[in-house]
Tab-separated table of C-alpha atoms in Angstrom:
chain	number	residue	atom	x	y	z
A	248	MET	CA	93.970	56.201	4.296
A	249	ARG	CA	91.915	54.016	6.564
A	250	TYR	CA	88.656	55.414	5.153
A	251	LEU	CA	89.849	55.451	1.568
A	252	LEU	CA	89.620	51.666	0.984
A	253	PRO	CA	85.926	51.309	2.044
A	254	ILE	CA	84.989	54.364	-0.014
A	255	LEU	CA	86.750	53.022	-3.098
A	256	LEU	CA	85.163	49.615	-2.618
A	257	THR	CA	81.722	51.229	-2.312
A	258	LEU	CA	82.299	53.261	-5.481
A	259	VAL	CA	83.412	50.184	-7.418
A	260	LEU	CA	80.343	48.253	-6.324
A	261	LEU	CA	78.023	51.137	-7.185
A	262	THR	CA	79.508	51.520	-10.653
A	263	ALA	CA	79.069	47.787	-11.243
A	264	CYS	CA	75.388	48.082	-10.373
A	265	ALA	CA	74.976	51.150	-12.561
A	266	ALA	CA	75.938	49.285	-15.724
A	267	ALA	CA	73.091	48.268	-18.007
A	268	PRO	CA	72.131	44.588	-17.747
A	269	PRO	CA	72.966	42.468	-20.794
A	270	ALA	CA	70.251	42.046	-23.414
A	271	VAL	CA	68.012	39.003	-22.977
A	272	GLN	CA	68.529	36.464	-25.705
A	273	GLU	CA	66.091	33.635	-26.350
A	274	VAL	CA	67.733	30.291	-27.045
A	275	LYS	CA	65.645	27.363	-28.237
A	276	VAL	CA	66.908	24.054	-26.907
A	277	PRO	CA	65.435	20.737	-28.013
A	278	VAL	CA	63.894	18.804	-25.149
A	279	CYS	CA	63.465	15.043	-25.141
A	280	CYS	CA	59.836	14.005	-24.961
A	281	PRO	CA	58.085	10.854	-26.045
A	282	CYS	CA	56.769	11.219	-29.560
A	283	VAL	CA	54.621	8.092	-29.520
A	284	THR	CA	51.657	8.276	-27.189
A	285	SER	CA	50.158	4.936	-28.141
A	286	ALA	CA	50.729	2.219	-30.709
A	287	PRO	CA	47.937	1.235	-33.081
A	288	ALA	CA	46.115	-1.941	-32.125
A	289	ARG	CA	47.254	-5.052	-33.951
A	290	PRO	CA	44.481	-6.348	-36.222
A	291	ALA	CA	43.242	-9.907	-36.051
A	292	PHE	CA	44.739	-11.628	-39.089
A	293	ALA	CA	42.782	-14.512	-40.591
A	294	ARG	CA	45.847	-16.731	-40.990
A	295	ARG	CA	46.382	-16.827	-37.200
A	296	THR	CA	43.014	-18.539	-36.708
A	297	LEU	CA	43.642	-21.285	-39.262
A	298	ALA	CA	43.965	-24.902	-38.264
A	299	SER	CA	47.274	-26.597	-38.957
A	300	ASP	CA	45.815	-29.302	-41.228
A	301	ILE	CA	44.169	-27.096	-43.900
A	302	SER	CA	45.093	-27.192	-47.566
A	303	ASP	CA	47.584	-24.910	-49.244
A	304	GLY	CA	44.815	-23.210	-51.210
A	305	GLU	CA	42.996	-22.192	-48.047
A	306	LYS	CA	46.249	-20.815	-46.636
A	307	VAL	CA	46.767	-18.717	-49.774
A	308	LEU	CA	43.185	-17.417	-49.595
A	309	ALA	CA	43.677	-16.456	-45.940
A	310	LEU	CA	46.871	-14.592	-46.833
A	311	ALA	CA	45.033	-12.823	-49.660
A	312	ARG	CA	42.303	-11.741	-47.242
A	313	ASP	CA	44.961	-10.457	-44.822
A	314	LEU	CA	46.801	-8.349	-47.391
A	315	PRO	CA	44.545	-5.220	-47.254
A	316	VAL	CA	44.430	-5.402	-43.448
A	317	HIS	CA	48.200	-5.728	-43.328
A	318	ILE	CA	48.725	-2.765	-45.671
A	319	LYS	CA	46.434	-0.562	-43.574
A	320	TYR	CA	48.194	-1.582	-40.348
A	321	GLU	CA	51.585	-0.921	-41.927
A	322	ALA	CA	50.441	2.557	-43.012
A	323	LEU	CA	49.343	3.336	-39.439
A	324	LEU	CA	52.723	2.230	-38.077
A	325	GLU	CA	54.572	4.347	-40.643
A	326	ALA	CA	52.455	7.383	-39.680
A	327	VAL	CA	53.363	6.921	-36.024
A	328	ILE	CA	57.059	6.648	-36.885
A	329	ALA	CA	56.881	9.691	-39.173
A	330	GLY	CA	55.519	11.719	-36.261
A	331	CYS	CA	58.746	11.047	-34.358
A	332	LEU	CA	61.111	12.257	-37.074
């Protein structure tokens, strides 16, 4: 009886090692990483360089000159944000 317990324990351990290992399953887990590497450079808008005592017409012309620059800058910002979604 004294030798029976170690023999049974050895047999149980050997049968546990003889079982086939479970199949490997690949699980894809999202990992947080920064999506924005750099922000586009802010363009130099013409209205920021205007003097404070200019006429309203000159202010409107400066805003009109800035519109295409602003639209391009906005498109760049939207592209950066779209890369994060």
